[in-house]
Amino acid sequence: MSAIGPSTRRPTRQRSAVVESLGAVADFVSAQDLHARMRAGGNAIGLATVYRTLAALAADGVLDVLRTADGEAVYRRCSTHHHHHLVCEVCGRAVEIEVPFLEDWAETVGGEHGFWNVRHTVEVVGTCTNCQTGKP
Amino acid sequence: MSAIGPSTRRPTRQRSAVVESLGAVADFVSAQDLHARMRAGGNAIGLATVYRTLAALAADGVLDVLRTADGEAVYRRCSTHHHHHLVCEVCGRAVEIEVPFLEDWAETVGGEHGFWNVRHTVEVVGTCTNCQTGKP
DNA sequence: GCGGAAATGAGAATCATTGTCAACTCGGAT
DNA sequence: ATCCGAGTTGACAATGATTCTCATTTCCGC
């Protein structure tokens, strides 16, 4: 569960296929969605493997994970530095944002309470410009 | 889904029971959890009703909703002031913390990108003092 | 008190995610 | 190049939260 161990992670056809397919998508995709896309693209891979691989990549910090409003996990390849997202809860559009002071603050407040190895998650959601006007 | 229609909402025994039970819990609770607590407290209510009621209350803006790491929806009565938690990922101990500047910042960054009705979630996790020593 | 609309509840249905386990594949040693 | 063992895969079952169904009950205005 903590598993920060890079220990034994073997490169396989499926693993690189997942990474590659993920690169072909600009936005966040769910495991189900990615699996469907891969299959559609003639890439034979098991659903369980997609889940496992995404989880492993996320654990390695290669992917960003967040949850849609209905609880589905969605993934996206992320850049090397830590950042957060502003997500439209209507259309799902995501904007990458930064919270410079937050990084330090998290460390600090963690330290103050005697916490170690502190990580944080920030999600900001709202309604984007497009979706404000087109309200049903 | 958008459902801002107050339209027809009838006060019932169950509805007020849910609100009351929710008030008895300081932290976030899942629908399952709340249902179990209510039953345990001798409050007969159906699981589906708990789900429906929580969803309705959340739609009315009476409740805060967020998702745990494993996708479970958790609810909390909107308190007057917004705060966050520092959670130990080993023992689950939670410390209440505040991020004053974050509130403003979320508004600001949302506005900059044309987002409306911006809400945010912050989760800070780490390993607390007690659990550091007992590391395998 | 009556009638209809809204709400409830028990259980089935749905759906994402995880577990199981035998078969397979990779990388290093022979 | 071949063999071996550990990591990996995939089909399917299992789990678990959430939603749906529909007959029954409750609330509110008349």
Short mmCIF file of C-alpha atoms (C1' of nucleotides) in Angstrom, two decimals:
data_model
loop_
_atom_site.label_atom_id
_atom_site.label_comp_id
_atom_site.label_asym_id
_atom_site.label_seq_id
_atom_site.Cartn_x
_atom_site.Cartn_y
_atom_site.Cartn_z
CA MET A 1 0.00 0.00 0.00
CA SER A 2 2.82 2.37 0.85
CA ALA A 3 4.88 0.76 -1.90
CA ILE A 4 7.35 3.42 -2.83
CA GLY A 5 9.63 0.55 -3.73
CA PRO A 6 10.61 0.65 -7.39
CA SER A 7 11.94 -2.80 -6.51
CA THR A 8 10.99 -5.14 -9.29
CA ARG A 9 9.11 -3.55 -12.13
CA ARG A 10 9.51 -5.26 -15.43
CA PRO A 11 8.99 -3.60 -18.81
CA THR A 12 6.45 -5.53 -20.80
CA ARG A 13 4.55 -5.10 -24.02
CA GLN A 14 1.39 -4.23 -22.13
CA ARG A 15 3.02 -1.74 -19.84
CA SER A 16 4.49 0.29 -22.66
CA ALA A 17 1.27 -0.02 -24.62
CA VAL A 18 -0.59 1.55 -21.72
CA VAL A 19 1.88 4.40 -21.46
CA GLU A 20 1.75 4.97 -25.18
CA SER A 21 -2.03 4.93 -25.38
CA LEU A 22 -2.15 7.28 -22.46
CA GLY A 23 0.10 9.64 -24.35
CA ALA A 24 -2.32 9.65 -27.26
CA VAL A 25 -5.02 11.12 -25.06
CA ALA A 26 -4.78 14.73 -23.99
CA ASP A 27 -7.31 14.61 -21.20
CA PHE A 28 -8.08 12.40 -18.29
CA VAL A 29 -9.25 8.89 -19.12
CA SER A 30 -10.77 6.21 -16.98
CA ALA A 31 -9.32 2.73 -16.88
CA GLN A 32 -12.41 1.38 -18.60
CA ASP A 33 -12.17 4.02 -21.30
CA LEU A 34 -8.49 3.46 -21.90
CA HIS A 35 -9.02 -0.27 -22.09
CA ALA A 36 -11.77 0.20 -24.66
CA ARG A 37 -9.60 2.54 -26.72
CA MET A 38 -6.70 0.12 -26.67
CA ARG A 39 -8.87 -2.76 -27.75
CA ALA A 40 -10.42 -0.64 -30.47
CA GLY A 41 -6.93 0.20 -31.65
CA GLY A 42 -6.16 -3.47 -32.05
CA ASN A 43 -4.18 -3.65 -28.83
CA ALA A 44 -5.00 -6.86 -27.03
CA ILE A 45 -4.81 -6.36 -23.29
CA GLY A 46 -6.80 -7.48 -20.29
CA LEU A 47 -8.89 -5.08 -18.27
CA ALA A 48 -7.29 -6.17 -15.02
CA THR A 49 -3.89 -5.45 -16.48
CA VAL A 50 -4.93 -1.94 -17.42
CA TYR A 51 -6.07 -1.36 -13.86
CA ARG A 52 -2.92 -2.82 -12.39
CA THR A 53 -0.66 -0.91 -14.71
CA LEU A 54 -2.39 2.40 -14.12
CA ALA A 55 -2.20 1.86 -10.38
CA ALA A 56 1.49 1.03 -10.62
CA LEU A 57 2.22 4.07 -12.78
CA ALA A 58 0.29 6.29 -10.40
CA ALA A 59 2.24 4.86 -7.48
CA ASP A 60 5.44 5.70 -9.31
CA GLY A 61 4.22 9.24 -9.72
CA VAL A 62 4.09 9.00 -13.48
CA LEU A 63 0.36 9.60 -13.56
CA ASP A 64 -2.10 11.98 -12.03
CA VAL A 65 -5.21 10.41 -10.61
CA LEU A 66 -8.43 12.10 -9.70
CA ARG A 67 -12.05 11.21 -9.26
CA THR A 68 -14.96 12.27 -11.39
CA ALA A 69 -18.15 13.40 -9.68
CA ASP A 70 -19.55 9.89 -9.85
CA GLY A 71 -16.51 8.29 -8.31
CA GLU A 72 -14.79 6.94 -11.37
CA ALA A 73 -11.00 7.19 -11.24
CA VAL A 74 -9.43 9.02 -14.15
CA TYR A 75 -5.77 9.16 -15.10
CA ARG A 76 -3.52 11.42 -17.10
CA ARG A 77 0.16 11.46 -17.80
CA CYS A 78 1.67 14.27 -15.77
CA SER A 79 4.73 16.35 -15.96
CA THR A 80 7.66 15.94 -13.65
CA HIS A 81 6.75 18.68 -11.22
CA HIS A 82 3.91 18.58 -8.79
CA HIS A 83 0.81 20.44 -9.85
CA HIS A 84 -2.93 20.44 -9.38
CA HIS A 85 -6.07 20.79 -11.42
CA LEU A 86 -9.03 23.01 -11.79
CA VAL A 87 -11.80 20.81 -13.12
CA CYS A 88 -15.16 21.77 -14.56
CA GLU A 89 -17.73 19.60 -12.88
CA VAL A 90 -20.06 19.85 -15.82
CA CYS A 91 -17.93 19.10 -18.86
CA GLY A 92 -14.84 17.68 -17.17
CA ARG A 93 -12.42 20.11 -18.77
CA ALA A 94 -9.29 20.39 -16.68
CA VAL A 95 -6.87 23.25 -16.37
CA GLU A 96 -3.46 22.69 -14.87
CA ILE A 97 -2.76 25.07 -12.01
CA GLU A 98 -0.01 25.62 -9.51
CA VAL A 99 -0.06 26.39 -5.84
CA PRO A 100 3.53 27.26 -5.06
CA PHE A 101 3.11 28.04 -1.38
CA LEU A 102 1.09 24.92 -0.79
CA GLU A 103 4.04 22.61 -1.27
CA ASP A 104 5.99 24.26 1.51
CA TRP A 105 2.98 24.69 3.66
CA ALA A 106 2.14 20.99 3.52
CA GLU A 107 5.66 20.11 4.64
CA THR A 108 5.50 22.65 7.42
CA VAL A 109 2.14 21.79 8.83
CA GLY A 110 3.00 18.10 8.60
CA GLY A 111 6.20 18.70 10.50
CA GLU A 112 4.44 20.74 13.16
CA HIS A 113 2.25 17.78 13.94
CA GLY A 114 5.08 15.30 13.81
CA PHE A 115 4.05 13.80 10.50
CA TRP A 116 6.55 12.30 8.14
CA ASN A 117 6.56 11.69 4.43
CA VAL A 118 3.74 14.12 3.88
CA ARG A 119 1.86 14.14 0.60
CA HIS A 120 -1.13 16.16 -0.41
CA THR A 121 -4.00 16.28 -2.82
CA VAL A 122 -5.81 19.38 -3.96
CA GLU A 123 -8.82 19.43 -6.17
CA VAL A 124 -10.55 22.57 -7.21
CA VAL A 125 -13.84 22.18 -9.02
CA GLY A 126 -16.32 24.64 -10.42
CA THR A 127 -18.27 25.46 -13.51
CA CYS A 128 -16.33 26.66 -16.53
CA THR A 129 -17.28 29.53 -18.80
CA ASN A 130 -18.80 27.37 -21.50
CA CYS A 131 -20.99 25.48 -19.11
CA GLN A 132 -22.31 28.51 -17.27
CA THR A 133 -24.23 29.82 -20.26
CA GLY A 134 -25.49 26.53 -21.57
CA LYS A 135 -27.28 25.58 -18.39
CA PRO A 136 -30.20 23.22 -19.18
CA MET B 1 -27.92 16.02 -11.93
CA SER B 2 -27.91 19.78 -11.99
CA ALA B 3 -31.25 19.79 -10.13
CA ILE B 4 -31.33 23.13 -8.39
CA GLY B 5 -35.08 22.79 -8.34
CA PRO B 6 -36.34 23.06 -4.77
CA SER B 7 -39.68 22.18 -6.35
CA THR B 8 -41.30 19.52 -4.26
CA ARG B 9 -39.38 18.50 -1.19
CA ARG B 10 -41.40 17.10 1.60
CA PRO B 11 -40.32 16.93 5.24
CA THR B 12 -40.44 13.40 6.50
CA ARG B 13 -39.38 11.51 9.56
CA GLN B 14 -36.49 9.95 7.67
CA ARG B 15 -35.28 13.19 6.20
CA SER B 16 -34.99 14.91 9.54
CA ALA B 17 -33.50 11.77 11.06
CA VAL B 18 -30.74 11.88 8.46
CA VAL B 19 -30.03 15.54 9.13
CA GLU B 20 -29.97 14.94 12.84
CA SER B 21 -27.71 11.91 12.65
CA LEU B 22 -25.43 13.84 10.38
CA GLY B 23 -25.22 16.54 13.01
CA ALA B 24 -24.11 13.99 15.59
CA VAL B 25 -21.03 13.21 13.56
CA ALA B 26 -18.24 15.75 13.41
CA ASP B 27 -16.41 14.28 10.47
CA PHE B 28 -17.24 13.07 7.04
CA VAL B 29 -19.37 9.95 6.87
CA SER B 30 -20.23 7.69 4.00
CA ALA B 31 -23.83 6.82 3.22
CA GLN B 32 -23.18 3.23 4.26
CA ASP B 33 -21.65 4.36 7.50
CA LEU B 34 -24.42 6.77 8.32
CA HIS B 35 -27.01 4.15 7.56
CA ALA B 36 -25.28 1.71 9.90
CA ARG B 37 -25.07 4.32 12.65
CA MET B 38 -28.73 5.17 12.30
CA ARG B 39 -29.75 1.55 12.45
CA ALA B 40 -27.50 1.00 15.44
CA GLY B 41 -29.18 3.95 17.11
CA GLY B 42 -32.54 2.31 16.70
CA ASN B 43 -33.50 4.46 13.76
CA ALA B 44 -35.25 2.34 11.16
CA ILE B 45 -34.47 3.62 7.70
CA GLY B 46 -33.69 2.07 4.34
CA LEU B 47 -30.29 2.31 2.75
CA ALA B 48 -31.73 3.63 -0.48
CA THR B 49 -33.45 6.38 1.44
CA VAL B 50 -30.21 7.42 3.05
CA TYR B 51 -28.61 7.65 -0.37
CA ARG B 52 -31.51 9.61 -1.81
CA THR B 53 -31.68 11.96 1.11
CA LEU B 54 -27.97 12.66 1.17
CA ALA B 55 -28.01 13.33 -2.56
CA ALA B 56 -30.96 15.68 -2.17
CA LEU B 57 -29.34 17.54 0.72
CA ALA B 58 -26.10 17.85 -1.21
CA ALA B 59 -28.02 19.20 -4.19
CA ASP B 60 -29.56 21.79 -1.91
CA GLY B 61 -26.13 22.83 -0.78
CA VAL B 62 -26.72 21.75 2.78
CA LEU B 63 -23.95 19.17 2.64
CA ASP B 64 -20.37 18.98 1.52
CA VAL B 65 -19.49 15.96 -0.52
CA LEU B 66 -16.08 14.57 -1.27
CA ARG B 67 -14.54 11.32 -2.30
CA THR B 68 -12.18 9.12 -0.34
CA ALA B 69 -9.15 7.69 -2.07
CA ASP B 70 -11.06 4.56 -2.94
CA GLY B 71 -13.95 6.41 -4.47
CA GLU B 72 -16.43 6.27 -1.65
CA ALA B 73 -18.58 9.37 -1.32
CA VAL B 74 -18.50 11.01 2.09
CA TYR B 75 -20.76 13.74 3.40
CA ARG B 76 -20.58 16.40 6.04
CA ARG B 77 -22.89 19.10 7.17
CA CYS B 78 -21.57 22.41 5.84
CA SER B 79 -20.05 24.05 8.85
CA THR B 80 -19.70 27.78 9.06
CA HIS B 81 -16.01 27.72 8.44
CA HIS B 82 -14.10 25.58 6.04
CA HIS B 83 -11.27 23.41 7.30
CA HIS B 84 -9.18 20.46 6.20
CA HIS B 85 -7.53 17.40 7.64
CA LEU B 86 -4.11 15.96 8.11
CA VAL B 87 -4.55 12.21 8.12
CA CYS B 88 -2.13 9.48 9.13
CA GLU B 89 -2.19 6.88 6.42
CA VAL B 90 -1.17 4.14 8.81
CA CYS B 91 -3.47 4.55 11.79
CA GLY B 92 -6.04 6.93 10.34
CA ARG B 93 -5.66 9.55 13.06
CA ALA B 94 -6.87 12.89 11.79
CA VAL B 95 -5.84 16.36 12.84
CA GLU B 96 -7.92 19.34 11.89
CA ILE B 97 -5.93 22.00 10.12
CA GLU B 98 -6.63 25.29 8.44
CA VAL B 99 -5.30 26.79 5.27
CA PRO B 100 -6.44 30.39 5.43
CA PHE B 101 -4.86 31.61 2.23
CA LEU B 102 -6.13 28.66 0.27
CA GLU B 103 -9.74 29.79 0.49
CA ASP B 104 -8.97 33.07 -1.20
CA TRP B 105 -6.59 31.53 -3.60
CA ALA B 106 -9.16 29.00 -4.82
CA GLU B 107 -11.61 31.80 -5.54
CA THR B 108 -8.96 33.79 -7.31
CA VAL B 109 -7.54 31.08 -9.50
CA GLY B 110 -11.05 29.92 -10.36
CA GLY B 111 -12.01 33.42 -11.37
CA GLU B 112 -8.89 33.83 -13.46
CA HIS B 113 -9.92 30.87 -15.54
CA GLY B 114 -13.53 31.94 -15.77
CA PHE B 115 -14.79 29.32 -13.36
CA TRP B 116 -17.82 29.89 -11.25
CA ASN B 117 -19.01 28.48 -7.97
CA VAL B 118 -15.58 27.18 -7.14
CA ARG B 119 -15.12 24.64 -4.40
CA HIS B 120 -12.01 22.83 -3.30
CA THR B 121 -10.78 19.76 -1.54
CA VAL B 122 -7.47 19.40 0.23
CA GLU B 123 -6.17 16.23 1.71
CA VAL B 124 -2.84 15.99 3.41
CA VAL B 125 -1.63 12.55 4.35
CA GLY B 126 1.52 11.28 5.98
CA THR B 127 2.80 9.07 8.76
CA CYS B 128 2.21 10.24 12.31
CA THR B 129 4.70 10.10 15.15
CA ASN B 130 3.34 6.92 16.67
CA CYS B 131 3.42 5.04 13.42
CA GLN B 132 6.91 6.09 12.37
CA THR B 133 8.64 4.05 15.01
CA GLY B 134 6.69 0.91 14.38
CA LYS B 135 7.71 0.72 10.74
CA PRO B 136 8.37 -2.86 9.57
"C1'" DG C 1 -61.57 12.15 5.87
"C1'" DC C 2 -59.92 11.65 0.74
"C1'" DG C 3 -56.98 11.50 -3.26
"C1'" DG C 4 -52.99 11.95 -5.56
"C1'" DA C 5 -48.22 13.02 -5.61
"C1'" DA C 6 -43.96 12.34 -3.29
"C1'" DA C 7 -41.33 9.33 -0.39
"C1'" DT C 8 -40.03 4.95 1.43
"C1'" DG C 9 -37.95 0.26 1.66
"C1'" DA C 10 -36.51 -4.38 0.32
"C1'" DG C 11 -34.24 -6.45 -2.90
"C1'" DA C 12 -32.50 -6.76 -7.59
"C1'" DA C 13 -29.57 -4.67 -10.92
"C1'" DT C 14 -25.56 -2.06 -12.36
"C1'" DC C 15 -20.95 -1.01 -12.73
"C1'" DA C 16 -16.18 0.09 -11.48
"C1'" DT C 17 -12.66 -2.12 -9.27
"C1'" DT C 18 -10.09 -5.95 -7.14
"C1'" DG C 19 -9.01 -10.86 -6.25
"C1'" DT C 20 -7.85 -15.54 -8.00
"C1'" DC C 21 -4.92 -18.56 -10.17
"C1'" DA C 22 -3.08 -21.07 -13.98
"C1'" DA C 23 -0.42 -19.94 -18.00
"C1'" DC C 24 3.04 -16.92 -19.83
"C1'" DT C 25 7.20 -13.87 -20.33
"C1'" DC C 26 11.32 -11.48 -19.08
"C1'" DG C 27 16.12 -11.32 -17.55
"C1'" DG C 28 19.94 -13.29 -15.69
"C1'" DA C 29 22.64 -17.42 -14.89
"C1'" DT C 30 24.30 -21.71 -16.98
"C1'" DA D 1 21.13 -20.47 -26.95
"C1'" DT D 2 18.65 -22.65 -23.03
"C1'" DC D 3 16.81 -23.01 -18.49
"C1'" DC D 4 14.76 -21.26 -14.20
"C1'" DG D 5 12.32 -18.46 -11.09
"C1'" DA D 6 9.97 -14.43 -10.16
"C1'" DG D 7 7.18 -10.91 -11.93
"C1'" DT D 8 3.20 -10.38 -15.13
"C1'" DT D 9 -0.85 -11.37 -17.62
"C1'" DG D 10 -5.77 -12.43 -18.63
"C1'" DA D 11 -10.33 -14.55 -18.20
"C1'" DC D 12 -13.52 -14.77 -14.90
"C1'" DA D 13 -15.44 -14.54 -10.31
"C1'" DA D 14 -16.13 -11.75 -6.37
"C1'" DT D 15 -16.81 -7.55 -3.98
"C1'" DG D 16 -18.93 -3.41 -2.74
"C1'" DA D 17 -20.92 1.08 -3.37
"C1'" DT D 18 -24.60 3.15 -5.63
"C1'" DT D 19 -28.89 3.20 -8.31
"C1'" DC D 20 -33.25 1.25 -9.99
"C1'" DT D 21 -37.85 -0.93 -9.49
"C1'" DC D 22 -42.15 -1.03 -7.85
"C1'" DA D 23 -45.56 -2.03 -4.42
"C1'" DT D 24 -46.75 0.23 -0.21
"C1'" DT D 25 -46.94 4.10 2.87
"C1'" DT D 26 -47.00 8.98 4.17
"C1'" DC D 27 -47.77 13.83 3.62
"C1'" DC D 28 -50.44 17.88 2.22
"C1'" DG D 29 -54.16 20.47 0.43
"C1'" DC D 30 -58.99 20.20 -0.22
#
